[in-house]
């Protein structure tokens, strides 16, 4: 049925153009059911899904098999960092480009919602935040577009927590803390999204590719080997049913 459907499509193009600017046709023989499984896994890896989560989703016996979806060449990684370092912002969303690719990798460390420049945390590989990852209020916080999905997820989680705090009748300062964090993370998102919106199409595509590469590198980085861009985990919000 799949074969019949694919063969029956009147036209099917890649997003690559020939020298005259015409879209090149897509090779239909490359569309088969098993390929969907690879695409599914690769999209997760590009979006930064954590290695063990993807392993479970794919039902792989060995993490080595899953690791195949996270492979990034040094050259690709270097280019991604070079692109991304120019789009770093501070906690207010003001542009704060990192002076060099080396500085991006060596003088900062990836934490869940952006890079962190706090020296003792950088030295500890990102797992030793002195103020419990309240990054949006921290002068050392340096997010960039590759962290957008993580920041947006975090905003959603903070909003859910705030509702829970209200329902539990907690002190106003608890609710206010959530609101302030939501507001400042939202400033970061708005600024990054604005930056992306005004970029020429070609640059935007490069940035998206660079984001996918860096998310993949971070997602694959896991102890005990020393990660390149390590990401510590913060405790997940507990389900309300527990
Ligand atoms: S709050 Fe975030 S940016 Fe600040 S030191 Fe901790 S991990 Fe780094």
PDB file of C-alpha atoms and ligand atoms in Angstrom:
ATOM      1  CA  UNK A   1       0.000   0.000   0.000  1.00  0.00           C
ATOM      2  CA  UNK A   2       2.818   2.384   0.882  1.00  0.00           C
ATOM      3  CA  UNK A   3       4.611   1.636  -2.400  1.00  0.00           C
ATOM      4  CA  UNK A   4       1.426   2.236  -4.365  1.00  0.00           C
ATOM      5  CA  UNK A   5       0.781   5.498  -2.552  1.00  0.00           C
ATOM      6  CA  UNK A   6       4.354   6.784  -3.080  1.00  0.00           C
ATOM      7  CA  UNK A   7       4.384   5.770  -6.740  1.00  0.00           C
ATOM      8  CA  UNK A   8       1.018   7.427  -7.240  1.00  0.00           C
ATOM      9  CA  UNK A   9       2.102  10.850  -5.947  1.00  0.00           C
ATOM     10  CA  UNK A  10       2.059  13.223  -8.928  1.00  0.00           C
ATOM     11  CA  UNK A  11       5.289  14.982  -7.891  1.00  0.00           C
ATOM     12  CA  UNK A  12       7.859  14.660  -5.156  1.00  0.00           C
ATOM     13  CA  UNK A  13      10.822  17.033  -4.728  1.00  0.00           C
ATOM     14  CA  UNK A  14      13.840  17.448  -2.469  1.00  0.00           C
ATOM     15  CA  UNK A  15      14.644  20.891  -1.078  1.00  0.00           C
ATOM     16  CA  UNK A  16      17.793  21.030  -3.253  1.00  0.00           C
ATOM     17  CA  UNK A  17      17.816  23.016  -6.482  1.00  0.00           C
ATOM     18  CA  UNK A  18      19.725  22.462  -9.726  1.00  0.00           C
ATOM     19  CA  UNK A  19      21.830  25.144 -11.461  1.00  0.00           C
ATOM     20  CA  UNK A  20      18.686  26.705 -12.933  1.00  0.00           C
ATOM     21  CA  UNK A  21      17.002  26.958  -9.552  1.00  0.00           C
ATOM     22  CA  UNK A  22      14.566  24.078 -10.156  1.00  0.00           C
ATOM     23  CA  UNK A  23      13.877  21.655  -7.312  1.00  0.00           C
ATOM     24  CA  UNK A  24      15.443  18.223  -7.839  1.00  0.00           C
ATOM     25  CA  UNK A  25      13.120  15.187  -7.713  1.00  0.00           C
ATOM     26  CA  UNK A  26      13.181  12.969  -4.645  1.00  0.00           C
ATOM     27  CA  UNK A  27      14.308   9.371  -5.181  1.00  0.00           C
ATOM     28  CA  UNK A  28      11.093   7.426  -4.455  1.00  0.00           C
ATOM     29  CA  UNK A  29      12.951   4.175  -3.838  1.00  0.00           C
ATOM     30  CA  UNK A  30      14.249   5.753  -0.619  1.00  0.00           C
ATOM     31  CA  UNK A  31      10.758   5.801   0.857  1.00  0.00           C
ATOM     32  CA  UNK A  32       9.976   2.542   2.637  1.00  0.00           C
ATOM     33  CA  UNK A  33       8.394   1.759   5.983  1.00  0.00           C
ATOM     34  CA  UNK A  34      11.621   0.992   7.874  1.00  0.00           C
ATOM     35  CA  UNK A  35      13.050   4.387   6.871  1.00  0.00           C
ATOM     36  CA  UNK A  36      10.315   6.054   8.965  1.00  0.00           C
ATOM     37  CA  UNK A  37      11.810   4.456  12.053  1.00  0.00           C
ATOM     38  CA  UNK A  38      15.218   5.989  11.288  1.00  0.00           C
ATOM     39  CA  UNK A  39      13.655   9.375  10.598  1.00  0.00           C
ATOM     40  CA  UNK A  40      11.732   9.224  13.860  1.00  0.00           C
ATOM     41  CA  UNK A  41      14.911   8.449  15.812  1.00  0.00           C
ATOM     42  CA  UNK A  42      17.010  11.031  13.986  1.00  0.00           C
ATOM     43  CA  UNK A  43      14.473  13.787  14.607  1.00  0.00           C
ATOM     44  CA  UNK A  44      14.468  12.988  18.289  1.00  0.00           C
ATOM     45  CA  UNK A  45      18.270  13.077  18.387  1.00  0.00           C
ATOM     46  CA  UNK A  46      18.334  16.386  16.503  1.00  0.00           C
ATOM     47  CA  UNK A  47      15.817  17.837  18.955  1.00  0.00           C
ATOM     48  CA  UNK A  48      18.086  16.869  21.856  1.00  0.00           C
ATOM     49  CA  UNK A  49      16.118  13.953  23.299  1.00  0.00           C
ATOM     50  CA  UNK A  50      18.322  12.363  25.913  1.00  0.00           C
ATOM     51  CA  UNK A  51      20.195   9.220  24.842  1.00  0.00           C
ATOM     52  CA  UNK A  52      18.567   6.803  27.306  1.00  0.00           C
ATOM     53  CA  UNK A  53      15.086   8.162  26.588  1.00  0.00           C
ATOM     54  CA  UNK A  54      15.563   7.585  22.878  1.00  0.00           C
ATOM     55  CA  UNK A  55      16.983   4.155  23.582  1.00  0.00           C
ATOM     56  CA  UNK A  56      13.754   3.287  25.434  1.00  0.00           C
ATOM     57  CA  UNK A  57      11.582   4.779  22.701  1.00  0.00           C
ATOM     58  CA  UNK A  58      13.394   2.744  20.047  1.00  0.00           C
ATOM     59  CA  UNK A  59      13.497  -0.355  22.218  1.00  0.00           C
ATOM     60  CA  UNK A  60      17.214  -0.811  21.514  1.00  0.00           C
ATOM     61  CA  UNK A  61      18.996  -3.456  23.575  1.00  0.00           C
ATOM     62  CA  UNK A  62      22.263  -1.545  23.537  1.00  0.00           C
ATOM     63  CA  UNK A  63      22.847   2.191  23.938  1.00  0.00           C
ATOM     64  CA  UNK A  64      25.586   1.825  21.281  1.00  0.00           C
ATOM     65  CA  UNK A  65      22.881   1.308  18.661  1.00  0.00           C
ATOM     66  CA  UNK A  66      21.066   4.462  19.797  1.00  0.00           C
ATOM     67  CA  UNK A  67      24.374   6.330  19.890  1.00  0.00           C
ATOM     68  CA  UNK A  68      24.535   6.021  16.094  1.00  0.00           C
ATOM     69  CA  UNK A  69      21.859   8.714  15.849  1.00  0.00           C
ATOM     70  CA  UNK A  70      23.909  11.130  17.942  1.00  0.00           C
ATOM     71  CA  UNK A  71      27.168  10.929  15.983  1.00  0.00           C
ATOM     72  CA  UNK A  72      28.487  14.351  15.056  1.00  0.00           C
ATOM     73  CA  UNK A  73      31.846  14.917  13.388  1.00  0.00           C
ATOM     74  CA  UNK A  74      34.337  17.282  15.017  1.00  0.00           C
ATOM     75  CA  UNK A  75      34.163  19.477  11.936  1.00  0.00           C
ATOM     76  CA  UNK A  76      30.373  19.756  12.154  1.00  0.00           C
ATOM     77  CA  UNK A  77      30.558  20.516  15.844  1.00  0.00           C
ATOM     78  CA  UNK A  78      33.216  23.178  15.348  1.00  0.00           C
ATOM     79  CA  UNK A  79      31.089  24.892  12.673  1.00  0.00           C
ATOM     80  CA  UNK A  80      27.992  24.718  14.863  1.00  0.00           C
ATOM     81  CA  UNK A  81      29.798  26.355  17.775  1.00  0.00           C
ATOM     82  CA  UNK A  82      31.224  29.021  15.467  1.00  0.00           C
ATOM     83  CA  UNK A  83      27.700  29.871  14.266  1.00  0.00           C
ATOM     84  CA  UNK A  84      26.056  29.692  17.656  1.00  0.00           C
ATOM     85  CA  UNK A  85      28.576  31.776  19.594  1.00  0.00           C
ATOM     86  CA  UNK A  86      27.453  34.851  17.643  1.00  0.00           C
ATOM     87  CA  UNK A  87      23.847  34.505  18.824  1.00  0.00           C
ATOM     88  CA  UNK A  88      24.385  34.240  22.554  1.00  0.00           C
ATOM     89  CA  UNK A  89      22.318  36.575  24.749  1.00  0.00           C
ATOM     90  CA  UNK A  90      22.439  37.477  28.435  1.00  0.00           C
ATOM     91  CA  UNK A  91      19.683  36.872  30.954  1.00  0.00           C
ATOM     92  CA  UNK A  92      17.828  40.002  29.817  1.00  0.00           C
ATOM     93  CA  UNK A  93      17.905  38.840  26.189  1.00  0.00           C
ATOM     94  CA  UNK A  94      20.544  41.436  25.208  1.00  0.00           C
ATOM     95  CA  UNK A  95      23.088  40.244  22.612  1.00  0.00           C
ATOM     96  CA  UNK A  96      26.237  38.929  24.322  1.00  0.00           C
ATOM     97  CA  UNK A  97      28.194  37.123  21.584  1.00  0.00           C
ATOM     98  CA  UNK A  98      30.980  34.896  22.850  1.00  0.00           C
ATOM     99  CA  UNK A  99      34.341  36.228  21.594  1.00  0.00           C
ATOM    100  CA  UNK A 100      35.505  32.886  20.162  1.00  0.00           C
ATOM    101  CA  UNK A 101      34.478  29.282  19.642  1.00  0.00           C
ATOM    102  CA  UNK A 102      37.079  28.302  22.243  1.00  0.00           C
ATOM    103  CA  UNK A 103      35.486  30.598  24.798  1.00  0.00           C
ATOM    104  CA  UNK A 104      32.041  29.113  24.047  1.00  0.00           C
ATOM    105  CA  UNK A 105      33.295  25.607  24.783  1.00  0.00           C
ATOM    106  CA  UNK A 106      36.044  26.138  27.338  1.00  0.00           C
ATOM    107  CA  UNK A 107      34.869  29.099  29.405  1.00  0.00           C
ATOM    108  CA  UNK A 108      31.244  28.126  29.667  1.00  0.00           C
ATOM    109  CA  UNK A 109      29.351  24.937  30.294  1.00  0.00           C
ATOM    110  CA  UNK A 110      25.915  23.810  29.142  1.00  0.00           C
ATOM    111  CA  UNK A 111      23.336  23.662  31.908  1.00  0.00           C
ATOM    112  CA  UNK A 112      19.699  22.746  31.291  1.00  0.00           C
ATOM    113  CA  UNK A 113      18.474  26.101  29.982  1.00  0.00           C
ATOM    114  CA  UNK A 114      21.585  27.708  28.486  1.00  0.00           C
ATOM    115  CA  UNK A 115      25.307  28.066  28.951  1.00  0.00           C
ATOM    116  CA  UNK A 116      26.764  29.032  32.309  1.00  0.00           C
ATOM    117  CA  UNK A 117      29.922  31.121  32.777  1.00  0.00           C
ATOM    118  CA  UNK A 118      30.205  30.799  36.544  1.00  0.00           C
ATOM    119  CA  UNK A 119      33.857  29.656  36.940  1.00  0.00           C
ATOM    120  CA  UNK A 120      33.371  27.088  39.726  1.00  0.00           C
ATOM    121  CA  UNK A 121      30.428  25.530  37.884  1.00  0.00           C
ATOM    122  CA  UNK A 122      32.373  25.470  34.605  1.00  0.00           C
ATOM    123  CA  UNK A 123      35.215  23.736  36.439  1.00  0.00           C
ATOM    124  CA  UNK A 124      32.794  21.200  37.904  1.00  0.00           C
ATOM    125  CA  UNK A 125      31.384  20.380  34.445  1.00  0.00           C
ATOM    126  CA  UNK A 126      28.050  22.105  35.070  1.00  0.00           C
ATOM    127  CA  UNK A 127      26.791  20.031  37.984  1.00  0.00           C
ATOM    128  CA  UNK A 128      27.689  22.431  40.742  1.00  0.00           C
ATOM    129  CA  UNK A 129      25.461  25.486  40.442  1.00  0.00           C
ATOM    130  CA  UNK A 130      25.699  27.560  43.610  1.00  0.00           C
ATOM    131  CA  UNK A 131      22.082  28.797  43.342  1.00  0.00           C
ATOM    132  CA  UNK A 132      20.169  25.705  42.201  1.00  0.00           C
ATOM    133  CA  UNK A 133      19.874  26.513  38.490  1.00  0.00           C
ATOM    134  CA  UNK A 134      17.850  29.699  38.847  1.00  0.00           C
ATOM    135  CA  UNK A 135      19.574  30.775  35.651  1.00  0.00           C
ATOM    136  CA  UNK A 136      17.155  33.452  34.496  1.00  0.00           C
ATOM    137  CA  UNK A 137      18.128  35.546  37.495  1.00  0.00           C
ATOM    138  CA  UNK A 138      21.849  34.910  37.251  1.00  0.00           C
ATOM    139  CA  UNK A 139      24.498  37.173  35.760  1.00  0.00           C
ATOM    140  CA  UNK A 140      26.434  34.133  34.521  1.00  0.00           C
ATOM    141  CA  UNK A 141      23.580  32.819  32.357  1.00  0.00           C
ATOM    142  CA  UNK A 142      24.234  32.816  28.573  1.00  0.00           C
ATOM    143  CA  UNK A 143      21.467  31.175  26.532  1.00  0.00           C
ATOM    144  CA  UNK A 144      21.460  30.879  22.750  1.00  0.00           C
ATOM    145  CA  UNK A 145      18.960  29.639  20.135  1.00  0.00           C
ATOM    146  CA  UNK A 146      19.995  25.991  20.540  1.00  0.00           C
ATOM    147  CA  UNK A 147      18.425  26.090  24.014  1.00  0.00           C
ATOM    148  CA  UNK A 148      15.049  27.453  22.885  1.00  0.00           C
ATOM    149  CA  UNK A 149      13.099  24.161  23.153  1.00  0.00           C
ATOM    150  CA  UNK A 150      14.516  23.540  26.632  1.00  0.00           C
ATOM    151  CA  UNK A 151      13.695  27.067  27.813  1.00  0.00           C
ATOM    152  CA  UNK A 152      10.172  26.884  26.407  1.00  0.00           C
ATOM    153  CA  UNK A 153       9.601  23.514  28.084  1.00  0.00           C
ATOM    154  CA  UNK A 154      10.865  24.986  31.326  1.00  0.00           C
ATOM    155  CA  UNK A 155       8.472  27.936  31.079  1.00  0.00           C
ATOM    156  CA  UNK A 156       5.582  25.495  30.668  1.00  0.00           C
ATOM    157  CA  UNK A 157       6.747  23.525  33.702  1.00  0.00           C
ATOM    158  CA  UNK A 158       7.123  26.705  35.778  1.00  0.00           C
ATOM    159  CA  UNK A 159       3.588  27.758  34.872  1.00  0.00           C
ATOM    160  CA  UNK A 160       2.260  24.364  35.962  1.00  0.00           C
ATOM    161  CA  UNK A 161       4.208  24.664  39.216  1.00  0.00           C
ATOM    162  CA  UNK A 162       2.812  28.138  39.789  1.00  0.00           C
ATOM    163  CA  UNK A 163      -0.739  26.871  39.396  1.00  0.00           C
ATOM    164  CA  UNK A 164       0.004  24.088  41.826  1.00  0.00           C
ATOM    165  CA  UNK A 165       1.478  26.583  44.308  1.00  0.00           C
ATOM    166  CA  UNK A 166      -1.681  28.698  44.026  1.00  0.00           C
ATOM    167  CA  UNK A 167      -3.911  25.669  44.496  1.00  0.00           C
ATOM    168  CA  UNK A 168      -1.955  24.732  47.606  1.00  0.00           C
ATOM    169  CA  UNK A 169      -2.341  28.229  49.012  1.00  0.00           C
ATOM    170  CA  UNK A 170       1.409  28.789  49.354  1.00  0.00           C
ATOM    171  CA  UNK A 171       2.853  32.099  50.484  1.00  0.00           C
ATOM    172  CA  UNK A 172       2.734  34.878  47.919  1.00  0.00           C
ATOM    173  CA  UNK A 173       6.529  34.984  47.630  1.00  0.00           C
ATOM    174  CA  UNK A 174       6.528  31.414  46.267  1.00  0.00           C
ATOM    175  CA  UNK A 175       4.058  32.326  43.529  1.00  0.00           C
ATOM    176  CA  UNK A 176       5.956  35.549  42.849  1.00  0.00           C
ATOM    177  CA  UNK A 177       9.199  33.641  42.448  1.00  0.00           C
ATOM    178  CA  UNK A 178       7.601  31.450  39.761  1.00  0.00           C
ATOM    179  CA  UNK A 179       6.118  34.509  38.021  1.00  0.00           C
ATOM    180  CA  UNK A 180       9.458  36.328  38.029  1.00  0.00           C
ATOM    181  CA  UNK A 181      11.267  33.320  36.605  1.00  0.00           C
ATOM    182  CA  UNK A 182       8.599  32.870  33.914  1.00  0.00           C
ATOM    183  CA  UNK A 183       8.853  36.572  32.998  1.00  0.00           C
ATOM    184  CA  UNK A 184      12.615  36.596  32.667  1.00  0.00           C
ATOM    185  CA  UNK A 185      12.818  33.305  30.756  1.00  0.00           C
ATOM    186  CA  UNK A 186      10.093  34.673  28.495  1.00  0.00           C
ATOM    187  CA  UNK A 187      12.251  37.766  27.781  1.00  0.00           C
ATOM    188  CA  UNK A 188      15.035  35.455  26.666  1.00  0.00           C
ATOM    189  CA  UNK A 189      12.693  33.509  24.373  1.00  0.00           C
ATOM    190  CA  UNK A 190      11.189  36.679  22.872  1.00  0.00           C
ATOM    191  CA  UNK A 191      14.603  38.141  22.177  1.00  0.00           C
ATOM    192  CA  UNK A 192      15.968  34.948  20.606  1.00  0.00           C
ATOM    193  CA  UNK A 193      12.840  34.446  18.491  1.00  0.00           C
ATOM    194  CA  UNK A 194      13.031  38.073  17.306  1.00  0.00           C
ATOM    195  CA  UNK A 195      16.687  37.627  16.390  1.00  0.00           C
ATOM    196  CA  UNK A 196      15.804  34.543  14.331  1.00  0.00           C
ATOM    197  CA  UNK A 197      12.807  36.159  12.630  1.00  0.00           C
ATOM    198  CA  UNK A 198      14.845  38.952  11.055  1.00  0.00           C
ATOM    199  CA  UNK A 199      17.580  36.660   9.749  1.00  0.00           C
ATOM    200  CA  UNK A 200      17.797  35.919   6.022  1.00  0.00           C
ATOM    201  CA  UNK A 201      16.381  32.482   5.156  1.00  0.00           C
ATOM    202  CA  UNK A 202      19.804  30.980   4.439  1.00  0.00           C
ATOM    203  CA  UNK A 203      21.289  32.157   7.773  1.00  0.00           C
ATOM    204  CA  UNK A 204      18.232  30.900   9.611  1.00  0.00           C
ATOM    205  CA  UNK A 205      18.689  27.472   8.081  1.00  0.00           C
ATOM    206  CA  UNK A 206      22.345  27.409   9.150  1.00  0.00           C
ATOM    207  CA  UNK A 207      21.364  28.409  12.645  1.00  0.00           C
ATOM    208  CA  UNK A 208      18.739  25.663  12.858  1.00  0.00           C
ATOM    209  CA  UNK A 209      21.278  23.101  11.674  1.00  0.00           C
ATOM    210  CA  UNK A 210      23.814  24.344  14.206  1.00  0.00           C
ATOM    211  CA  UNK A 211      21.169  24.161  16.954  1.00  0.00           C
ATOM    212  CA  UNK A 212      20.343  20.560  16.048  1.00  0.00           C
ATOM    213  CA  UNK A 213      24.036  19.607  16.085  1.00  0.00           C
ATOM    214  CA  UNK A 214      24.655  21.158  19.501  1.00  0.00           C
ATOM    215  CA  UNK A 215      21.516  19.648  21.026  1.00  0.00           C
ATOM    216  CA  UNK A 216      22.603  16.276  19.742  1.00  0.00           C
ATOM    217  CA  UNK A 217      26.089  16.678  21.213  1.00  0.00           C
ATOM    218  CA  UNK A 218      24.645  17.662  24.575  1.00  0.00           C
ATOM    219  CA  UNK A 219      22.029  14.927  24.607  1.00  0.00           C
ATOM    220  CA  UNK A 220      24.650  12.296  23.908  1.00  0.00           C
ATOM    221  CA  UNK A 221      27.039  13.614  26.527  1.00  0.00           C
ATOM    222  CA  UNK A 222      26.637  11.455  29.573  1.00  0.00           C
ATOM    223  CA  UNK A 223      28.830  10.264  32.435  1.00  0.00           C
ATOM    224  CA  UNK A 224      31.074   8.400  33.094  1.00  0.00           C
ATOM    225  CA  UNK A 225      33.043   9.632  30.059  1.00  0.00           C
ATOM    226  CA  UNK A 226      33.860  13.304  30.208  1.00  0.00           C
ATOM    227  CA  UNK A 227      31.237  15.050  28.058  1.00  0.00           C
ATOM    228  CA  UNK A 228      32.132  17.736  25.540  1.00  0.00           C
ATOM    229  CA  UNK A 229      29.160  19.929  26.410  1.00  0.00           C
ATOM    230  CA  UNK A 230      27.835  18.323  29.584  1.00  0.00           C
ATOM    231  CA  UNK A 231      24.321  18.926  30.803  1.00  0.00           C
ATOM    232  CA  UNK A 232      23.485  18.085  34.397  1.00  0.00           C
ATOM    233  CA  UNK A 233      19.911  17.117  35.071  1.00  0.00           C
ATOM    234  CA  UNK A 234      17.700  18.940  37.504  1.00  0.00           C
ATOM    235  CA  UNK A 235      15.075  16.856  39.279  1.00  0.00           C
ATOM    236  CA  UNK A 236      11.971  16.488  37.114  1.00  0.00           C
ATOM    237  CA  UNK A 237       8.712  17.906  38.378  1.00  0.00           C
ATOM    238  CA  UNK A 238       6.788  15.148  40.127  1.00  0.00           C
ATOM    239  CA  UNK A 239       3.458  14.076  38.775  1.00  0.00           C
ATOM    240  CA  UNK A 240       0.521  15.352  40.823  1.00  0.00           C
ATOM    241  CA  UNK A 241      -0.789  11.765  41.038  1.00  0.00           C
ATOM    242  CA  UNK A 242       2.252  10.598  43.007  1.00  0.00           C
TER     243      UNK A 242
HETATM  244  S1  LIG B   1      22.119  29.819  38.009  1.00  0.00           S
HETATM  245 FE1  LIG B   1      22.601  28.965  36.000  1.00  0.00          FE
HETATM  246  S2  LIG B   1      23.995  30.447  35.103  1.00  0.00           S
HETATM  247 FE2  LIG B   1      23.945  30.895  37.291  1.00  0.00          FE
HETATM  248  S3  LIG B   1      25.637  29.748  38.185  1.00  0.00           S
HETATM  249 FE3  LIG B   1      23.842  28.436  38.274  1.00  0.00          FE
HETATM  250  S4  LIG B   1      23.901  27.198  36.428  1.00  0.00           S
HETATM  251 FE4  LIG B   1      25.265  28.950  36.142  1.00  0.00          FE
END
